[in-house]
Coordinates of C-alpha atoms in Angstrom, one line a residue:
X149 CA -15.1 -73.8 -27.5
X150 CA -18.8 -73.9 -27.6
X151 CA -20.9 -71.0 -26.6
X152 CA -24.6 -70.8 -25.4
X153 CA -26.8 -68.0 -25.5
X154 CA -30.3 -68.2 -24.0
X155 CA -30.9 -64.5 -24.6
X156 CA -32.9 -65.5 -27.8
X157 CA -33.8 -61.6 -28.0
X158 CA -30.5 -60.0 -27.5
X159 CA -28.5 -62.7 -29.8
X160 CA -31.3 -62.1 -32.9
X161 CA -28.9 -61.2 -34.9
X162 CA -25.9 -63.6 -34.1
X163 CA -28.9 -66.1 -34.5
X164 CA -30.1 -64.8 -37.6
X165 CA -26.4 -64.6 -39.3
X166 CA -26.0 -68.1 -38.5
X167 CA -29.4 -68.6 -40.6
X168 CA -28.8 -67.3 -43.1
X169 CA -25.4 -68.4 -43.6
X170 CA -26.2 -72.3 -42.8
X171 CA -30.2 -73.0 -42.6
X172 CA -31.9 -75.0 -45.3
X173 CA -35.1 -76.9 -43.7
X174 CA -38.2 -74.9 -43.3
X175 CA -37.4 -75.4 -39.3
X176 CA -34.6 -73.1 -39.9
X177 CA -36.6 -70.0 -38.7
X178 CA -35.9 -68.1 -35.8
X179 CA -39.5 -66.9 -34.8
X180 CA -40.6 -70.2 -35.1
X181 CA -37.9 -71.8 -33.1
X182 CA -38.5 -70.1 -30.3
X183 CA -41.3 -70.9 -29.6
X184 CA -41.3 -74.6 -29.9
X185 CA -40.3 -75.9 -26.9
X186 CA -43.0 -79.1 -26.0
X187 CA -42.9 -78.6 -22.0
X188 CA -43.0 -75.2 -20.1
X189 CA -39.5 -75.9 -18.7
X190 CA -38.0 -75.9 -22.0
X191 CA -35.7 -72.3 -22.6
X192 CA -34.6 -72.2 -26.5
X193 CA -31.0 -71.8 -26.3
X194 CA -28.6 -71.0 -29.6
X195 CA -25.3 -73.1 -29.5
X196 CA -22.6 -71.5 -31.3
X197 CA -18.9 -73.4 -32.7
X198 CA -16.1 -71.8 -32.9
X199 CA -16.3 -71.7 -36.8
X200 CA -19.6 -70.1 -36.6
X201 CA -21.7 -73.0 -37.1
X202 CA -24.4 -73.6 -34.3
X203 CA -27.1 -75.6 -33.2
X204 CA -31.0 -74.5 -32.4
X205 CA -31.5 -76.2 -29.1
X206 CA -34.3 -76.0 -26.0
X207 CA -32.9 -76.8 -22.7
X208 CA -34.9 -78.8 -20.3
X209 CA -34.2 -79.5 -16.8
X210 CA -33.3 -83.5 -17.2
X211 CA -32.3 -83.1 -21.2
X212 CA -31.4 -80.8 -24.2
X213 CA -33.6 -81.1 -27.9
X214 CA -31.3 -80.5 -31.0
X215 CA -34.2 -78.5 -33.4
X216 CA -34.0 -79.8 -37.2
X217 CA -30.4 -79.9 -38.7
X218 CA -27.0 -78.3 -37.5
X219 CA -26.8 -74.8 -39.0
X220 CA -23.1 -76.1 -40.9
X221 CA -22.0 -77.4 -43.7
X222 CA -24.4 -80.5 -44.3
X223 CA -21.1 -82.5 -44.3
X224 CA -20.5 -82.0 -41.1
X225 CA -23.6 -82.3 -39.1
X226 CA -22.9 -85.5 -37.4
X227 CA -19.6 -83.9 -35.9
X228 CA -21.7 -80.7 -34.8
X229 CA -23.8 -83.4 -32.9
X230 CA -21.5 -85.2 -31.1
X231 CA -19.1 -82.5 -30.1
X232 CA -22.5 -80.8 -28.9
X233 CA -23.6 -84.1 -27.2
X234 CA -20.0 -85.5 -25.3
X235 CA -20.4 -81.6 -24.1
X236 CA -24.1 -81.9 -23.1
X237 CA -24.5 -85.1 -21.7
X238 CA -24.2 -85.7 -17.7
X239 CA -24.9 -85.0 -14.6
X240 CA -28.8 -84.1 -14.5
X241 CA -28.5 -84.3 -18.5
X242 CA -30.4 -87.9 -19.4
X243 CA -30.7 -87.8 -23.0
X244 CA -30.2 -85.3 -26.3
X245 CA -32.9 -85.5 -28.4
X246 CA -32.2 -84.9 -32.4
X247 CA -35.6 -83.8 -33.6
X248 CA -36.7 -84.2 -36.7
X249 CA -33.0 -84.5 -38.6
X250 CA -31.9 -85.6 -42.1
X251 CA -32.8 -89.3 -42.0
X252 CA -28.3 -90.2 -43.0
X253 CA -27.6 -88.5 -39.7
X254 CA -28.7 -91.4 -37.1
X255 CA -27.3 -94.7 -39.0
X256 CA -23.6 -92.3 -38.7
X257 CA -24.1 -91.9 -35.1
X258 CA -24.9 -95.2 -34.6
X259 CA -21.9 -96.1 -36.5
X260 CA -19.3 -93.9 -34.8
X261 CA -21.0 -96.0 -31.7
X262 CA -22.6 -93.2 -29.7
X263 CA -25.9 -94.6 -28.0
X264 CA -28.4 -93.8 -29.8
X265 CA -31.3 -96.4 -29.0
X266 CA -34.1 -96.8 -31.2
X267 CA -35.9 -94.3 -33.7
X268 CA -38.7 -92.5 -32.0
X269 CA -40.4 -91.6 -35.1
X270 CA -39.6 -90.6 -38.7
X271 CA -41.2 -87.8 -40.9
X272 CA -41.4 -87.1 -44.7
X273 CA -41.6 -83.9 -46.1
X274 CA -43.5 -83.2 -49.1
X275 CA -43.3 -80.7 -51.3
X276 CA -46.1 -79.7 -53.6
X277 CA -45.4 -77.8 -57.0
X278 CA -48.5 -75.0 -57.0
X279 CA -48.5 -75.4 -60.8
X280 CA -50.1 -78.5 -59.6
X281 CA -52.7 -77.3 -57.6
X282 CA -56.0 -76.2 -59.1
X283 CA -58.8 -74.3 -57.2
X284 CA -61.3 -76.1 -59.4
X285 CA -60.2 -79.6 -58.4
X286 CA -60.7 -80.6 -61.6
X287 CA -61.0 -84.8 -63.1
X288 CA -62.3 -87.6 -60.9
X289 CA -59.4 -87.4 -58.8
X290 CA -60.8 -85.0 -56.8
X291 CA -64.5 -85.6 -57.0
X292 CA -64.8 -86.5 -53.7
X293 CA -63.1 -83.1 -52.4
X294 CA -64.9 -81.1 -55.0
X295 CA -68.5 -82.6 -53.4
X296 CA -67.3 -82.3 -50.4
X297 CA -66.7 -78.6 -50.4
X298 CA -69.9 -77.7 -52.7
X299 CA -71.8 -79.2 -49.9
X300 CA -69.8 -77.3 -47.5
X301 CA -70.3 -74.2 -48.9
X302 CA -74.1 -74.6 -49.5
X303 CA -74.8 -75.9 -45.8
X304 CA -72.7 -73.1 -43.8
X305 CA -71.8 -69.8 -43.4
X306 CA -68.3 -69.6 -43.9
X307 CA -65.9 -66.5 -43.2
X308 CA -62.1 -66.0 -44.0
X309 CA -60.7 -63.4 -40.9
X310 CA -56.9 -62.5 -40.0
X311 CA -56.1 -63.9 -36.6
X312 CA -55.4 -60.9 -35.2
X313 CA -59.2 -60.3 -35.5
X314 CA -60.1 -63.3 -33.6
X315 CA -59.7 -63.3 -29.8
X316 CA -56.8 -65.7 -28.3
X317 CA -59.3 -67.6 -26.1
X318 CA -61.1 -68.6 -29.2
X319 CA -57.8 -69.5 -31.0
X320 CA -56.4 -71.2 -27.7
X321 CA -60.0 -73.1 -27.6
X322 CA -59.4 -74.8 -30.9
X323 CA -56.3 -75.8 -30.3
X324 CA -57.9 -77.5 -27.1
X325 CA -60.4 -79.2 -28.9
X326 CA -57.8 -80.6 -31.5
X327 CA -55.6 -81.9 -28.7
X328 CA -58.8 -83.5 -27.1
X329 CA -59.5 -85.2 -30.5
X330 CA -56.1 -86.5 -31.0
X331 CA -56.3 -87.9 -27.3
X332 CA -60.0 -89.8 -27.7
X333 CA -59.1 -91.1 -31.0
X334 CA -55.7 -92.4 -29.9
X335 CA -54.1 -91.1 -32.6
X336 CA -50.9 -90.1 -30.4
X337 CA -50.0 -90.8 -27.0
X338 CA -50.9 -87.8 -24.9
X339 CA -47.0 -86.9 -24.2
X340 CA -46.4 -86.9 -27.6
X341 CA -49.1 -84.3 -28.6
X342 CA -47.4 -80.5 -29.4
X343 CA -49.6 -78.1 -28.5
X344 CA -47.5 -76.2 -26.7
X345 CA -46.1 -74.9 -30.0
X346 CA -49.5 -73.5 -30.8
X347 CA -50.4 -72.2 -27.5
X348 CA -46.9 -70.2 -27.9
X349 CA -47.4 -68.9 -31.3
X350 CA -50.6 -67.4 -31.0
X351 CA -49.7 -65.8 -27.7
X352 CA -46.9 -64.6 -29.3
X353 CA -49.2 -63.1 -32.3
X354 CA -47.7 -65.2 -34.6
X355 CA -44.5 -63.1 -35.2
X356 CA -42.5 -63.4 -38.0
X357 CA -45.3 -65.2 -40.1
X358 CA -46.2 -64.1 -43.3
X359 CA -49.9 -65.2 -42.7
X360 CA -52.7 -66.5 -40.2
X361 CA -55.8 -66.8 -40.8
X362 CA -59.0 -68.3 -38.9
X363 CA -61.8 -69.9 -40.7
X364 CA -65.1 -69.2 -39.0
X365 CA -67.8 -71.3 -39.7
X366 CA -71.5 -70.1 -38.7
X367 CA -70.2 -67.6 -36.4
X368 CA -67.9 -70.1 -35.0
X369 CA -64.1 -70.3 -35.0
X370 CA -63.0 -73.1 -36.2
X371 CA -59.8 -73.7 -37.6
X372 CA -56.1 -72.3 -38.3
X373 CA -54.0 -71.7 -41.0
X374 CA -50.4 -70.1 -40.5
X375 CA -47.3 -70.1 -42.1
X376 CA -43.9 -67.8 -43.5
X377 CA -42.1 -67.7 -46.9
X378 CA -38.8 -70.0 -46.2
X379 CA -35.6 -68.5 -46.5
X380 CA -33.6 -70.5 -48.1
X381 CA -36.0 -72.2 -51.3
X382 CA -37.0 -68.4 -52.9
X383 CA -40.6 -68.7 -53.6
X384 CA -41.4 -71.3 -51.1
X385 CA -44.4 -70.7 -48.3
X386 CA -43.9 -73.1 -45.3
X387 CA -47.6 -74.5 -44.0
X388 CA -46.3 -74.9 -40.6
X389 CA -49.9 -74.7 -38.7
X390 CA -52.9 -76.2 -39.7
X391 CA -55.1 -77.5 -37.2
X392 CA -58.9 -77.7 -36.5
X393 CA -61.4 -78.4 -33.6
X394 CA -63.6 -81.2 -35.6
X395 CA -66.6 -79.5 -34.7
X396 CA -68.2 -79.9 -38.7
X397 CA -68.2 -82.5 -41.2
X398 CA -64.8 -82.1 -43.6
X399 CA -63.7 -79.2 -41.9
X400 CA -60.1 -80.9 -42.2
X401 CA -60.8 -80.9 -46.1
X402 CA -61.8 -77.6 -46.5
X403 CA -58.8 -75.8 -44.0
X404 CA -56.7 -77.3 -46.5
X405 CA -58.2 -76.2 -49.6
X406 CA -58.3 -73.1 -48.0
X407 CA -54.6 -73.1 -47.2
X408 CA -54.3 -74.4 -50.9
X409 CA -56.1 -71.6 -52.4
X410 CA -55.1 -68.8 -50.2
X411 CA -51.0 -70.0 -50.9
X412 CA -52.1 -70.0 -55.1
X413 CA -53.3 -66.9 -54.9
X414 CA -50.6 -65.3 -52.8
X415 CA -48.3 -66.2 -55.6
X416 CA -46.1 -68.8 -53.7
X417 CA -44.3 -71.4 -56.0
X418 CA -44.1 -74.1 -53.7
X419 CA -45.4 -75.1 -50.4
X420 CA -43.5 -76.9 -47.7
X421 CA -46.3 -79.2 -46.7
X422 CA -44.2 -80.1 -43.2
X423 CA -43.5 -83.5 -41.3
X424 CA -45.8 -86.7 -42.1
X425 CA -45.6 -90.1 -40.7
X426 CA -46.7 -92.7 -43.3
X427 CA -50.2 -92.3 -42.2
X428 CA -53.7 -90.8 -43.8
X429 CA -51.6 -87.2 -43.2
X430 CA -49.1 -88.3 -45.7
X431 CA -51.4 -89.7 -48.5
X432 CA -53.4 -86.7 -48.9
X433 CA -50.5 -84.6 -49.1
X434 CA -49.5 -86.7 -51.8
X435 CA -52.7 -87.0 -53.7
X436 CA -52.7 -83.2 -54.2
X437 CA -49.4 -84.1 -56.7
X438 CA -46.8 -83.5 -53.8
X439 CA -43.2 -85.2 -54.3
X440 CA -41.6 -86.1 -50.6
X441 CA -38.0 -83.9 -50.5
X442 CA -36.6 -85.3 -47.0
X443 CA -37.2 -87.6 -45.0
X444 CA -36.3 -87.2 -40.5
X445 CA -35.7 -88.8 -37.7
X446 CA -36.1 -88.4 -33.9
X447 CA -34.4 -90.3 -31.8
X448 CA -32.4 -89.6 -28.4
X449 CA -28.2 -89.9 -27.6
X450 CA -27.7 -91.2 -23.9
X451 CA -24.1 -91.8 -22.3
X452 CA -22.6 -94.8 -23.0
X453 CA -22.3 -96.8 -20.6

């Protein structure tokens, strides 16, 4: 029998048993979770098994979103998905989208011939050793980024503040300007732009974070850095927000030396660099000496026919 429980708030701690007893991505977070829903209909809803497995799902009006991997044993993850999915699927139900899953899960669905269609996208997930990272960007690898943030530096005020010193409508204004970048330069389709993520966290005062910060250039908010310690890899800090309004030259360079620095200094191990498609995104994570750990899907289960 499956249970569902959209009292995110009252269930915390059946949630968070289920965590900590099965999660092992750096989407395995409750606080982060819950506010990830990419439309306003979306409800996060936990889906619980019989054995005490369970799923971290948003509900939409025309379709359910399965968030990162079943919390079960990893062997069984395609089974969590399709008894989740022949339960899901009908009526006003369209589609169940697996969002960003271990990249062995769809080519098993496929085979066990549910329809899946085609990939939507695919991620990897770096992960970057911090007895890699040097403050000093030192050799000619990094020449480039060590000009780049001299010049920086020497041309503009810059100031380091918590978010919670930093007024939403400023944060909510850079996420705006990001989104309107990503839109002109045609980087993404509109729909497939997740702001509302954002929005969500920094109304919610980024709870359960270990960190957010602002950087404020010449009096000007700029940019944002945010993330939590992961669970399950002791020692590892998850970047999970990093986003700027493209208002200055290299401001994308320096928010992640920043995020570099700040993580080095905070004592992290390791940092969970997040999702990449094999873009720019992806090649700078890996220039910093980052090794890719996963790799994802996303793709969407219909009815067969």
């Amino acid at each position: 029998m499956i249970k569902f429980y959209e009292n995110i708030e009252a269930e915390c701690d059946r949630i968070q048993k289920c965590i900590d007893r099965f999660g092992w991505t750096s989407d395995h977070n409750l606080d982060w979770f819950s506010v990830c829903a990419y439309r306003e209909t979306g409800i996060p809803v936990f889906v619980e098994f019989d054995d005490g497995s369970g799923l971290l799902t948003h509900k939409y009006p025309d379709e359910w979103s399965i968030w990162s991997d079943p919390l079960s044993d990893k062997g069984l993850a395609v089974d969590k998905i399709i008894e989740f999915s022949s339960f899901a699927l009908g009526g006003q139900i369209e589609e169940t989208w697996c969002i960003d899953v271990s990249d062995n899960i769809y080519p098993e669905l496929k085979r066990r011939g549910l329809n899946t269609g085609d990939i939507y996208y695919s991620l990897s997930w770096p992960v970057l050793n911090m007895n890699d990272y040097s403050a000093s960007l030192p050799s000619g690898h990094f020449k480039d980024m060590r000009n780049a943030k001299n010049k920086f530096y020497r041309e503009h005020e810059v100031v380091i503040l918590d978010a919670d010193k930093v007024s939403k409508a400023d944060l909510l204004r850079i996420v705006d300007a990001w989104k309107e970048n990503m839109i002109k330069n045609k980087k993404e389709n509109a729909q497939d732009i997740y702001d509302l993520k954002y929005r969500n966290i920094i109304s919610n005062d980024f709870k359960g974070f270990s960190t957010s910060r602002v950087l404020v250039v010449d009096g000007q908010a700029t940019g944002i850095n945010a993330g939590y310690k992961t669970q399950h890899h002791p020692g590892r800090f998850a970047g999970v927000v990093g986003l700027h309004d493209y208002s200055v030259r290299d401001l994308g360079t320096i928010l992640w030396l920043e995020d570099l620095d700040w993580i080095k200094k905070a004592g992290y191990k390791e940092l969970d660099m997040q999702g990449s498609e094999d873009d720019g995104g992806l090649k700078l994570k890996l220039r910093f000496g980052a090794k890719i750990e996963r790799k994802t899907d996303a793709f969407a289960i219909k009815p067969t026919s």
